Each structure stands twice: as C-alpha cells, then as structure tokens.
Tab-separated table of C-alpha atoms in Angstrom:
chain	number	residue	atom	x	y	z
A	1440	UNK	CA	43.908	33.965	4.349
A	1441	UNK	CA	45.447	35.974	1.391
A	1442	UNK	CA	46.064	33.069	-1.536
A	1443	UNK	CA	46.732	33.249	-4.955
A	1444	UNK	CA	46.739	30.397	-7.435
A	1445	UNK	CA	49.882	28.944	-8.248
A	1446	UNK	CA	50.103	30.033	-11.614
A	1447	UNK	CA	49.698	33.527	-10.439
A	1448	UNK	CA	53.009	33.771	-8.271
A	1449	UNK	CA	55.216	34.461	-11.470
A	1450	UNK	CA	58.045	35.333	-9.338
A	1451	UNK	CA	57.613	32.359	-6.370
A	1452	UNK	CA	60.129	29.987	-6.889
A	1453	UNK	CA	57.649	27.888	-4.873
A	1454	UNK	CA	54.899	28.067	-7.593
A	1455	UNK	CA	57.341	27.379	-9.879
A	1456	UNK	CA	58.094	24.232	-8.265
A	1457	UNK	CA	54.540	23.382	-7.696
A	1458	UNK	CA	54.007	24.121	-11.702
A	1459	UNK	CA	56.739	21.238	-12.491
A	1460	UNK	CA	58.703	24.320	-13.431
A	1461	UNK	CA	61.963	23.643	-11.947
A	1462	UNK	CA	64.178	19.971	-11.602
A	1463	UNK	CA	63.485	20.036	-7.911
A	1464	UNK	CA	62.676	16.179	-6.884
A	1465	UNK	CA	59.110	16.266	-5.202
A	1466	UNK	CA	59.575	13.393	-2.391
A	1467	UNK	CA	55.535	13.622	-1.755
A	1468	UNK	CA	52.651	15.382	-2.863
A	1469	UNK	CA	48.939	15.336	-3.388
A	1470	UNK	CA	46.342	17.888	-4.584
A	1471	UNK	CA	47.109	20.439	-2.595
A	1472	UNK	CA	50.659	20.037	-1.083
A	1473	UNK	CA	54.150	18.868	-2.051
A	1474	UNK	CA	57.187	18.145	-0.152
A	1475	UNK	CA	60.693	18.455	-1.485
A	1476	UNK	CA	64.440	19.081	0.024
A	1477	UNK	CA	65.773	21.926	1.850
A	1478	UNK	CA	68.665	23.650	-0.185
A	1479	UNK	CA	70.412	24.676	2.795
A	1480	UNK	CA	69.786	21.800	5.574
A	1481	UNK	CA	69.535	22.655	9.062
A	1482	UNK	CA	69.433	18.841	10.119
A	1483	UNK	CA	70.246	15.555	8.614
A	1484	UNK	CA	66.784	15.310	7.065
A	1485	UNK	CA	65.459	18.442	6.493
A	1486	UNK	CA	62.173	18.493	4.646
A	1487	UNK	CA	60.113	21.575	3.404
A	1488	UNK	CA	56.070	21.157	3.031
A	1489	UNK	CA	54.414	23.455	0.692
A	1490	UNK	CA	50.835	24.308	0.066
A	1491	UNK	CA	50.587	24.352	-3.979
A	1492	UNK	CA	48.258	27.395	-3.269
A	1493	UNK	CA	50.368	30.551	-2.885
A	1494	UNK	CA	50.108	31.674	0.824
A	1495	UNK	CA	52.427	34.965	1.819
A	1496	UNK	CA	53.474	33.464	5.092
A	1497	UNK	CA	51.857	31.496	8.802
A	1498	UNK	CA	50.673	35.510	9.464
A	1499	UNK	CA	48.808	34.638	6.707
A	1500	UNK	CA	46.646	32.171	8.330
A	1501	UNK	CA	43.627	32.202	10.020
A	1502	UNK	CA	41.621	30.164	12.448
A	1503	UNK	CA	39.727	27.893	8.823
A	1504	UNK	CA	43.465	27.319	7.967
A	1505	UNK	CA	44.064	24.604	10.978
A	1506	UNK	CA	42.860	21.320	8.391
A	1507	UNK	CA	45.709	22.834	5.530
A	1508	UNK	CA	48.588	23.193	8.901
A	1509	UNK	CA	47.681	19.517	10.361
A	1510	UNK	CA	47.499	17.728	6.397
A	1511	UNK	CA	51.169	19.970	6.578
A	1512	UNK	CA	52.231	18.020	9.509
A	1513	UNK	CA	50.928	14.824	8.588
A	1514	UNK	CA	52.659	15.350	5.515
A	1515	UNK	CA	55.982	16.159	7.221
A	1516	UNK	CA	55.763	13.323	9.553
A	1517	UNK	CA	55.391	10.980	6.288
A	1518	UNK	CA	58.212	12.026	4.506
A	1519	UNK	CA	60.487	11.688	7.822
A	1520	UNK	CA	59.380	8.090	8.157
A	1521	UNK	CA	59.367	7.151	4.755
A	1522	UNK	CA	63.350	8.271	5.059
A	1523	UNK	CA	63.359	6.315	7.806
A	1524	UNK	CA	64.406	8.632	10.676
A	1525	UNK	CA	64.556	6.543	13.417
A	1526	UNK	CA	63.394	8.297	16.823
A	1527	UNK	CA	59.590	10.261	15.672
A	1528	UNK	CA	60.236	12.206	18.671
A	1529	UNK	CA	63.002	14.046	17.849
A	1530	UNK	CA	62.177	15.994	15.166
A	1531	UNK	CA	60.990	19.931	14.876
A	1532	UNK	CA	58.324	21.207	12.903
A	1533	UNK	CA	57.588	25.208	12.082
A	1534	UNK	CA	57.726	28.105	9.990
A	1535	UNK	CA	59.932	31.341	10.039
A	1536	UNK	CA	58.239	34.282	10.640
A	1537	UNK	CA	58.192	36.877	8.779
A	1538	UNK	CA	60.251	39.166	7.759
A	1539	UNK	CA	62.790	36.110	8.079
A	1540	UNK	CA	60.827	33.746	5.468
A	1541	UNK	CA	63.341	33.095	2.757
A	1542	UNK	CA	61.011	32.692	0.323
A	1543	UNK	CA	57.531	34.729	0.751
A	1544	UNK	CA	55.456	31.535	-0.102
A	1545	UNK	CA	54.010	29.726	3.300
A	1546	UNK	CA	56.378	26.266	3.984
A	1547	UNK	CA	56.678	24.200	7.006
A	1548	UNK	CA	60.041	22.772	7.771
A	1549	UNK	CA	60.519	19.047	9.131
A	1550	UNK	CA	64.150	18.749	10.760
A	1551	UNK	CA	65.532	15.714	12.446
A	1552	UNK	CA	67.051	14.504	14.474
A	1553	UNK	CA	66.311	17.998	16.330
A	1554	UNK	CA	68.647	16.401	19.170
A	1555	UNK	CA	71.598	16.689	16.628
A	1556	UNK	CA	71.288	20.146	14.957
A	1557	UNK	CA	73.822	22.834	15.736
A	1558	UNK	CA	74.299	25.680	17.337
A	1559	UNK	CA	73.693	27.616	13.700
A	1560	UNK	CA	70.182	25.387	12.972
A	1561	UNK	CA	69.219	26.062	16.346
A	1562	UNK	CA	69.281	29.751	15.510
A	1563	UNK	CA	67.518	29.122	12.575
A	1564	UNK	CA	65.014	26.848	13.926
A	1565	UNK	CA	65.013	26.295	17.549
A	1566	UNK	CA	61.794	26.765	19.644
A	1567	UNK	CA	63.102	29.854	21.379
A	1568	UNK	CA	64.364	31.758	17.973
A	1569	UNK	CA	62.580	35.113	17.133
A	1570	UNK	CA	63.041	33.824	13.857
A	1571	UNK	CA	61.208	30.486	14.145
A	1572	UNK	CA	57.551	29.851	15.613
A	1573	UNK	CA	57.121	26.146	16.246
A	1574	UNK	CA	53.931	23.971	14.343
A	1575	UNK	CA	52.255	23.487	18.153
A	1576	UNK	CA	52.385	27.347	18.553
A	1577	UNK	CA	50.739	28.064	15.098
A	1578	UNK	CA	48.002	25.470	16.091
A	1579	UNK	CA	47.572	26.447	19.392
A	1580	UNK	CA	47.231	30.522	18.339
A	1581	UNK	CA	45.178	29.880	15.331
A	1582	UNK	CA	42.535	27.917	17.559
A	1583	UNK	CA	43.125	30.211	20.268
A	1584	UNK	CA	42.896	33.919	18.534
A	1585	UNK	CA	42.402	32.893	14.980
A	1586	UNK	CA	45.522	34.152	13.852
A	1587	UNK	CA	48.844	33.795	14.209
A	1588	UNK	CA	50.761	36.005	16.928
C-alpha cells in the first residue's frame, strides 16, 4: 500500500486530526488508529475509523493490509457498543470508493442502526451503492485477489 506518515499529509484534514491538530473529540484510539464523529451522519451513530498512517483510499490496500482492516472493524464495533447501540447486528461497516471518498485519507464508516437509515444514507452507504463497498467485500477481495476490486 501507498502510505505516508501523518505528518506528511499537510493538506489531510485526517492527519491533522491524527496530529491533535484540530478540536475534533477522538472517542477511541491507539497507536495506530483513532475513531471520531461523522460531520454529516448517515445513521444515528455514525462513527468514522481512521488509520493515523496516511492511506489514499481501500484501492489502496493490498492483501498484508487485512490485520490494519479487521483492528478497523474491531475498532468500529467498540465504539458502537461503548455508545451502547443496542442490536450488534444491525449496523454497516465500509468505505466509499473512490472517486467518491470525501476526504482522500482511507476511513471506515460504522453506521447504526443500518435498519433505520434513509433513503439518502442508503445511497450513501448501502451495500448495493456504486459509491459504497461494504467491510466483508474489502476482506473477502483482499484475501481473494490481494487487492481491492
């Protein structure tokens, strides 16, 4: 995968988050990702999980990438429980694909309760979307072709 150091994405407002640059409110993080807020929700809790290593986008990825995607979703699935959504089984997890990444830094989005989400989010992030490529997809291609489709 293509990667940059943090500090090296001057324009990013992603590194800038992940360089305490910015008031956003980090909900979880470790050493290498964070978790914060979507701006514009798509869901009642919408989450965003963001490698602190700069990553274009999941076309980015290759095959070595599936530990960094599953410590993604493990992190997404934390932050939804810790704000206690209720059924774990209706949520979505994914990424846009490019070119309709808002910002050009690789994040996974955690919506729930996918069940709920309107007609607009489900544009934005529903499984059939051209926009939207679901986490099980990503997995399933990178261990499949080593890349994502």
């Amino acid at each position: 995968m293509e990667t940059q150091d943090a500090s090296e994405g001057e324009d990013c407002p992603f590194c800038a988050i992940a360089n305490n640059q910015t008031d956003t409110e980090i909900l979880l993080s470790d050493d290498d990702l964070f978790c914060f807020r979507d701006m514009k929700p798509g869901a009642t809790h919408h989450y965003l999980v963001v490698p602190r290593t700069h990553i274009d986008n999941c076309k980015s990825l290759q095959a070595d990438d599936v530990p960094l995607v599953e410590r993604m979703v493990e992190m997404g699935r934390s932050v939804l429980e810790k704000n206690k959504v209720m059924d774990m089984n209706d949520f979505r997890m994914g990424f846009h694909l490019p070119p309709f990444s808002s910002v050009p830094h690789l994040h996974l989005h955690a919506l729930a309760p996918a069940s709920q989400m309107n007609f607009k989010s489900q544009l934005h992030y529903g499984p059939q979307s051209h926009w939207f490529i679901t986490v099980d997809k990503v997995l399933s291609q990178l261990k499949t072709c080593g890349k994502v489709k």
